[in-house]
Coordinates of C-alpha atoms in Angstrom, one line a residue:
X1 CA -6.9 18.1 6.3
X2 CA -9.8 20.4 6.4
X3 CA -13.2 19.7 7.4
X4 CA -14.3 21.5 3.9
X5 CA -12.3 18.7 2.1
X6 CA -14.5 17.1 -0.5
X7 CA -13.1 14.2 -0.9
X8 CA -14.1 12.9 3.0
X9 CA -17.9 13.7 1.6
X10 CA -20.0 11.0 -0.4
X11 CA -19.5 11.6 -4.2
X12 CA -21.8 14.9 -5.6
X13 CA -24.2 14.6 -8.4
X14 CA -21.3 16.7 -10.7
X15 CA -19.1 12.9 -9.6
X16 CA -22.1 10.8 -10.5
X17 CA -22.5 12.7 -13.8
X18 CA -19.1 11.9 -14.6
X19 CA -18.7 8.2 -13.7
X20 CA -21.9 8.0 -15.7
X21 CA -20.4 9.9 -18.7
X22 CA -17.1 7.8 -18.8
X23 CA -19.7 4.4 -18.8
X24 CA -21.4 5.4 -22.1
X25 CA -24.8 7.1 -23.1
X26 CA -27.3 6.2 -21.2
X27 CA -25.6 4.8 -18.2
X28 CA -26.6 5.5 -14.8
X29 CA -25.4 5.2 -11.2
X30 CA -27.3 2.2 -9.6
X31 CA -25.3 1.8 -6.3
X32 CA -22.8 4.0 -4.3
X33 CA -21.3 2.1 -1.2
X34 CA -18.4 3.6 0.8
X35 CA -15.1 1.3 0.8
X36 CA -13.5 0.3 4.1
X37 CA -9.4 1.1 5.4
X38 CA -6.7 2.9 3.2
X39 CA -6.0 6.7 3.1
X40 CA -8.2 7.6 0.2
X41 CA -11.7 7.4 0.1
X42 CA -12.8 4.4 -2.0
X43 CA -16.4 3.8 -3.1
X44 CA -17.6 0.8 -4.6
X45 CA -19.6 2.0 -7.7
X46 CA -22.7 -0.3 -9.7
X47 CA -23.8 1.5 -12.7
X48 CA -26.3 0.2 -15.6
X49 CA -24.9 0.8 -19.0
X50 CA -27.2 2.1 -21.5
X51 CA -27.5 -0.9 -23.2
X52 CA -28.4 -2.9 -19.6
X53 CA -24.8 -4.5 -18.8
X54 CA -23.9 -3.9 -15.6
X55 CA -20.2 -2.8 -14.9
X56 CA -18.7 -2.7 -11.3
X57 CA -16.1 -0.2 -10.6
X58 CA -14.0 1.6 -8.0
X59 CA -13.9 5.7 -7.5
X60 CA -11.1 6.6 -5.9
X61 CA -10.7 10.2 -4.6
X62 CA -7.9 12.4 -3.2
X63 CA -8.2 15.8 -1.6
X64 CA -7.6 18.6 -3.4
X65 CA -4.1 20.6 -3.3
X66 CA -5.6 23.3 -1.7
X67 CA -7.2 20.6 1.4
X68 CA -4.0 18.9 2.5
X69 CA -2.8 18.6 5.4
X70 CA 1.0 18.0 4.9
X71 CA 1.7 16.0 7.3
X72 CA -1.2 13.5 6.7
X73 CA -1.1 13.5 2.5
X74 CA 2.4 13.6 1.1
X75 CA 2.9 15.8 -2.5
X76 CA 4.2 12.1 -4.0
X77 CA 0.9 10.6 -3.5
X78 CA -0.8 12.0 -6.4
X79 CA -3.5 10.3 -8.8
X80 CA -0.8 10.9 -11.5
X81 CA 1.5 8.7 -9.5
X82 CA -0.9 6.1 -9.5
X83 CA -2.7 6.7 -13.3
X84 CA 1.5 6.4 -14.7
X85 CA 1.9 3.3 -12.5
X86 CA -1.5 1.7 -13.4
X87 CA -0.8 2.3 -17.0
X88 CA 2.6 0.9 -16.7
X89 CA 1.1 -2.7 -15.2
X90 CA -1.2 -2.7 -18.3
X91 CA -0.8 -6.1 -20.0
X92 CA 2.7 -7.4 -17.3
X93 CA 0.4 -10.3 -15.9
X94 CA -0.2 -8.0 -12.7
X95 CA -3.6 -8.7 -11.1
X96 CA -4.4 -4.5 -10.6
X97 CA -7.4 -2.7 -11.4
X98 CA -7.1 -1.6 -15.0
X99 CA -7.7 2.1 -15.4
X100 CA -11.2 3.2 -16.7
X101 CA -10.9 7.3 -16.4
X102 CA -9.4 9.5 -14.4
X103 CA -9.9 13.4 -13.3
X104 CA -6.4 14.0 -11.4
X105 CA -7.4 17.8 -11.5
X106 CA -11.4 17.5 -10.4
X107 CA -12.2 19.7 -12.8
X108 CA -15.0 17.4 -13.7
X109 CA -15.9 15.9 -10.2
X110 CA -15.9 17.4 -6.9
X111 CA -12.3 16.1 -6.2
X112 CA -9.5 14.7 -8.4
X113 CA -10.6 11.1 -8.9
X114 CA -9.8 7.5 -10.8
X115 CA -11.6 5.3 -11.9
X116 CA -11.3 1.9 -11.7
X117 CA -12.4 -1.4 -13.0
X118 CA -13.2 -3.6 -9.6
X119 CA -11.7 -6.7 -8.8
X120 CA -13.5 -9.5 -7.0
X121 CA -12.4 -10.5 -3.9
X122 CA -11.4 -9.3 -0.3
X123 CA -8.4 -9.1 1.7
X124 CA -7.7 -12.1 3.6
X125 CA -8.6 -13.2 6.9
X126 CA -6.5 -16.3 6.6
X127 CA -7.0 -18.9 9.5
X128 CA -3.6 -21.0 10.4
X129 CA -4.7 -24.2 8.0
X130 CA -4.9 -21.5 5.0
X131 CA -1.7 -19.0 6.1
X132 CA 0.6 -21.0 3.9
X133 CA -1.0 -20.8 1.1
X134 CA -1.7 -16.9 1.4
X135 CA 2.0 -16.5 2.0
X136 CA 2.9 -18.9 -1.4
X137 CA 0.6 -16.6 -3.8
X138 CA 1.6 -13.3 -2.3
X139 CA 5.4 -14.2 -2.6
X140 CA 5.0 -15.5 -5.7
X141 CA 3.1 -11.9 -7.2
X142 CA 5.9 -9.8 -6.5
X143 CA 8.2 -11.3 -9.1
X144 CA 5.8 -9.8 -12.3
X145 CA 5.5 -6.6 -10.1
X146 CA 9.1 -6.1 -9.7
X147 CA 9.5 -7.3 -13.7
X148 CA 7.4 -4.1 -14.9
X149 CA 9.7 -2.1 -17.2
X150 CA 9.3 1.4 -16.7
X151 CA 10.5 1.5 -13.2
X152 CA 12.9 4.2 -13.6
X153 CA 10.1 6.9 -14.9
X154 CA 8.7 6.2 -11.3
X155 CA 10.1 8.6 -8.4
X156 CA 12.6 7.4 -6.9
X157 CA 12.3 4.9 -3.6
X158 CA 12.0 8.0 -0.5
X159 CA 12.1 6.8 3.0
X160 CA 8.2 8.3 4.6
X161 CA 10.6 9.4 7.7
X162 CA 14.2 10.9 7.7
X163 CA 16.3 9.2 10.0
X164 CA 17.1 12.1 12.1
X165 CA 13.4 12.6 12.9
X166 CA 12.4 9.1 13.6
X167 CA 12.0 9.6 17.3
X168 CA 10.6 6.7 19.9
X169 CA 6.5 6.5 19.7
X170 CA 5.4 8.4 22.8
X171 CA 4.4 4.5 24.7
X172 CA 7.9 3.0 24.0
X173 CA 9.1 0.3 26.7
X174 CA 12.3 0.2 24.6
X175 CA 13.7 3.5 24.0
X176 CA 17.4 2.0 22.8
X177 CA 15.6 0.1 20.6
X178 CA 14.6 2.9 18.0
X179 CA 17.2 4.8 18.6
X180 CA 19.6 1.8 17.6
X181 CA 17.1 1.6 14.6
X182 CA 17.4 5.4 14.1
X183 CA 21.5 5.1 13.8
X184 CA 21.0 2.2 11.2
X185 CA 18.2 3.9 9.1
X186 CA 21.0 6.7 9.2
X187 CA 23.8 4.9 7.4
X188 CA 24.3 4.1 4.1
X189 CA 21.3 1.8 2.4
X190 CA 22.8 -1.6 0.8
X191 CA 22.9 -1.4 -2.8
X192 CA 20.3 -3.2 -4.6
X193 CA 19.3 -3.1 -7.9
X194 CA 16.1 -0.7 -8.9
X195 CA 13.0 -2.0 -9.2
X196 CA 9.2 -1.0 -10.2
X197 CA 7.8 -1.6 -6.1
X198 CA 4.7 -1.3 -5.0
X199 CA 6.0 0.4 -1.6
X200 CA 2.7 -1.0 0.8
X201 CA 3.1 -4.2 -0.3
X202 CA 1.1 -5.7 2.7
X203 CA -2.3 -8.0 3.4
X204 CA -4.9 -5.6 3.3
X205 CA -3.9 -4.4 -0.5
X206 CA -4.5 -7.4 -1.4
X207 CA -7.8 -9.3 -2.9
X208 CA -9.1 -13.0 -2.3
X209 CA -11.5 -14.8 -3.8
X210 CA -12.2 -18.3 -3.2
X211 CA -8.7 -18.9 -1.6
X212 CA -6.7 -17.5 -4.8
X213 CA -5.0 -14.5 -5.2
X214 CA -7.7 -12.0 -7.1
X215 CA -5.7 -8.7 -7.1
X216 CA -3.1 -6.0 -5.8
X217 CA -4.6 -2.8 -5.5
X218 CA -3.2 0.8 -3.8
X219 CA -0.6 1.6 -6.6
X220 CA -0.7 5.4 -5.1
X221 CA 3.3 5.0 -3.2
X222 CA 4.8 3.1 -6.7
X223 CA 8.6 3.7 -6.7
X224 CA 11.9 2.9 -8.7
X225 CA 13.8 1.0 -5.7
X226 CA 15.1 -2.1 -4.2
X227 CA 12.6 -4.9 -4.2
X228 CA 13.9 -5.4 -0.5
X229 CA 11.2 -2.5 0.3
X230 CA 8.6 -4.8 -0.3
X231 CA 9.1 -8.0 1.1
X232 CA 10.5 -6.2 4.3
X233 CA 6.5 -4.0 4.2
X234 CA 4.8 -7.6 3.9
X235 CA 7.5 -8.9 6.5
X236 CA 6.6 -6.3 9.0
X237 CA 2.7 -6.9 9.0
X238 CA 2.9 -10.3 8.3
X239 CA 4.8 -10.0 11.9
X240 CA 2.5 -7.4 13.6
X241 CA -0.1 -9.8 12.6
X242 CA 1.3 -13.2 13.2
X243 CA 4.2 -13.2 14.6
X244 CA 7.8 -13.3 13.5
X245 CA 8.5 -16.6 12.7
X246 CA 5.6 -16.2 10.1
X247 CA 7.1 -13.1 8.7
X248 CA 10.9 -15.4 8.6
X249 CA 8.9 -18.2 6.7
X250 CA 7.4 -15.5 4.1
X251 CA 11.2 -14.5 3.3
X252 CA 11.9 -18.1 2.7
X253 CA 9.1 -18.6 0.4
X254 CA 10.1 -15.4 -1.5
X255 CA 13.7 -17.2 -1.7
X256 CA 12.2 -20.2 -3.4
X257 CA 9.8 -18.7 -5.7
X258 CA 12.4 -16.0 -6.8
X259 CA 15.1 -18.7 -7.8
X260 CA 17.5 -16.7 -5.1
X261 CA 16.7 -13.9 -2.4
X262 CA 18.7 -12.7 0.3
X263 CA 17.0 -10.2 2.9
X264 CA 18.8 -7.5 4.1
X265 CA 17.6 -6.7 8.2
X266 CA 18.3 -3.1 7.1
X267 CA 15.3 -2.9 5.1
X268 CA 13.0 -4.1 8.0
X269 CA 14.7 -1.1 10.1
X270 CA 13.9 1.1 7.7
X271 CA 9.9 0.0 6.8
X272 CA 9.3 -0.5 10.6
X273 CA 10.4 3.0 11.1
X274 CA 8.5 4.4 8.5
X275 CA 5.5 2.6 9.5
X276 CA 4.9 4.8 12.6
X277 CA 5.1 8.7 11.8
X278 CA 1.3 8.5 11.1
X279 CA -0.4 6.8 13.6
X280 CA 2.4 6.7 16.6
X281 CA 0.6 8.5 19.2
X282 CA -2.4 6.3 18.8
X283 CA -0.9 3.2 19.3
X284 CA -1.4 1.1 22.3
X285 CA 1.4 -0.6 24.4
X286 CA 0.6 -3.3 23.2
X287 CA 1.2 -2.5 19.4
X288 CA 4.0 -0.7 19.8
X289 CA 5.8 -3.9 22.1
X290 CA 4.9 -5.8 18.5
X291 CA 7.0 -3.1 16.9
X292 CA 9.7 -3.5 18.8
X293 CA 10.0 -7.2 18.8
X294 CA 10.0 -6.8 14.9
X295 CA 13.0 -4.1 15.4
X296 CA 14.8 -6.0 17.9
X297 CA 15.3 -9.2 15.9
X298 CA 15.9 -6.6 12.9
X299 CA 18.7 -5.5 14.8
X300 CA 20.0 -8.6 16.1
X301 CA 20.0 -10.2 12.7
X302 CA 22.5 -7.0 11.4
X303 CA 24.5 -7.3 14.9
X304 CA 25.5 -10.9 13.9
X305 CA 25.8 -10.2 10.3
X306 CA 28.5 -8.0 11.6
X307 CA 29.8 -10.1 13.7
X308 CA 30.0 -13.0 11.7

């Protein structure tokens, strides 16, 4: 991504303009306040309506066609991906952001843009007395995500990483480890039925506010694909984070909230794989150990299913 990219700049008076256009006559931009984390650049937006309401919002902002770098923003997520998947979780009982205006072009803001109505909350710091309960409500949201009908005008689930170039991250301790993982990702996927998933279905894209689930946001990866793909995203981070036998007890919940669920270790070979292209060579020992304790008991979980 170039340095000229305007999206990495804080919002021009041409963006302003807009938000202020889209709030009504009258309406002006009180506060501008740069969001934390996630690939795009998020700014939390306070604007006074003409008629003195107040209305909180999100901007969201990609780079423009022209300013990416391929191998840090992938063509598949585009504001239209996430405008035809926000408009699909209109009305299904999904706590997203609902859609106030959007510019996926820019041609009226210095760089394609949404935006967005914002939700209260923040993502959770959960201490061990409140884990449970974080792992209950997030379990329990993924059955009205993966109930959206429409999931087949979404692309179709892609892997981030191809099997064949998933390669060992450059401070590996357990080279046969990924490469096992590689040979898995490799083979055939188990059939699953396709679902509308959220695809980064992890902690930080989600919102808590006074210990309840407030929202789900980051709709920019939504696919048609097995709903595998998400528990196994939360399992991983809920492992990175946690530990394993936190991510084991989150699959369990899922099992009892969803009337029935039976993970498949492949899909935790696959997610932990594609979790590394980006950041791989900044990762510390230490992180990348975490890694491959998650793809180890992956991998001994699909040795004795075969076994067995």
């Amino acid at each position: 991504m170039t340095h000229s990219d305007p999206s990495r700049r804080p919002p021009g008076r041409r963006t302003l303009r807009w938000i202020e256009e889209c709030c009504g006559l009258g309406s002006t931009v009180r506060v501008l306040r740069p969001l934390p984390g996630g690939g795009h650049v998020n700014h939390a937006v306070v604007v006074e309506t003409g008629a003195g309401s107040v209305r909180t919002l999100v901007l969201r902002r990609w780079p423009r066609p022209a300013d990416e770098d391929a191998h840090a923003i992938a063509a598949e997520f585009s504001p239209e991906r996430e405008i035809a998947a926000l408009t699909l979780l209109a009305g299904n009982g999904v706590a997203a952001p609902p859609l106030v205006a959007a510019d996926p072009s820019g041609a009226y803001t210095d760089a394609p843009a949404l935006l967005l109505e914002r939700l209260p909350g923040h993502p959770p710091r959960p201490t061990s007395n409140d884990l449970p309960v974080v792992l209950i409500q997030t379990a329990a949201a993924l059955l009205p995500i993966h109930a959206v009908r429409g999931a087949s005008s979404m692309p179709h689930y892609v892997p981030r990483i191809a099997a064949e170039d998933a390669a060992p991250p450059p401070r590996a301790t357990r080279p046969d480890v990924w490469e096992r993982a590689a040979e898995i990702a490799a083979g055939r996927a188990p059939d699953a039925p396709a679902r509308f998933i959220h695809c980064d279905y992890q902690p930080d894209n989600t919102l808590w506010a006074f210990g309840a689930l407030s929202g789900v946001v980051d709709w920019s990866e939504v696919s048609c694909g097995p709903a595998a793909v998400d528990v196994a995203v939360m399992r991983l981070h809920l492992g990175l984070r946690y530990g394993l036998p936190v991510a084991d007890h989150f699959v369990e919940i899922f099992d009892q909230v969803s009337g029935g669920y039976v993970h498949d270790p492949y899909w935790d070979v696959r997610v932990a794989l594609d979790a590394l292209p980006c950041g791989a060579d900044v990762l510390d020992e230490a992180h990348v150990m975490l890694h491959e304790a998650f793809l180890g008991a992956a991998l001994a979980r699909l040795g004795a299913a075969a076994t067995g």
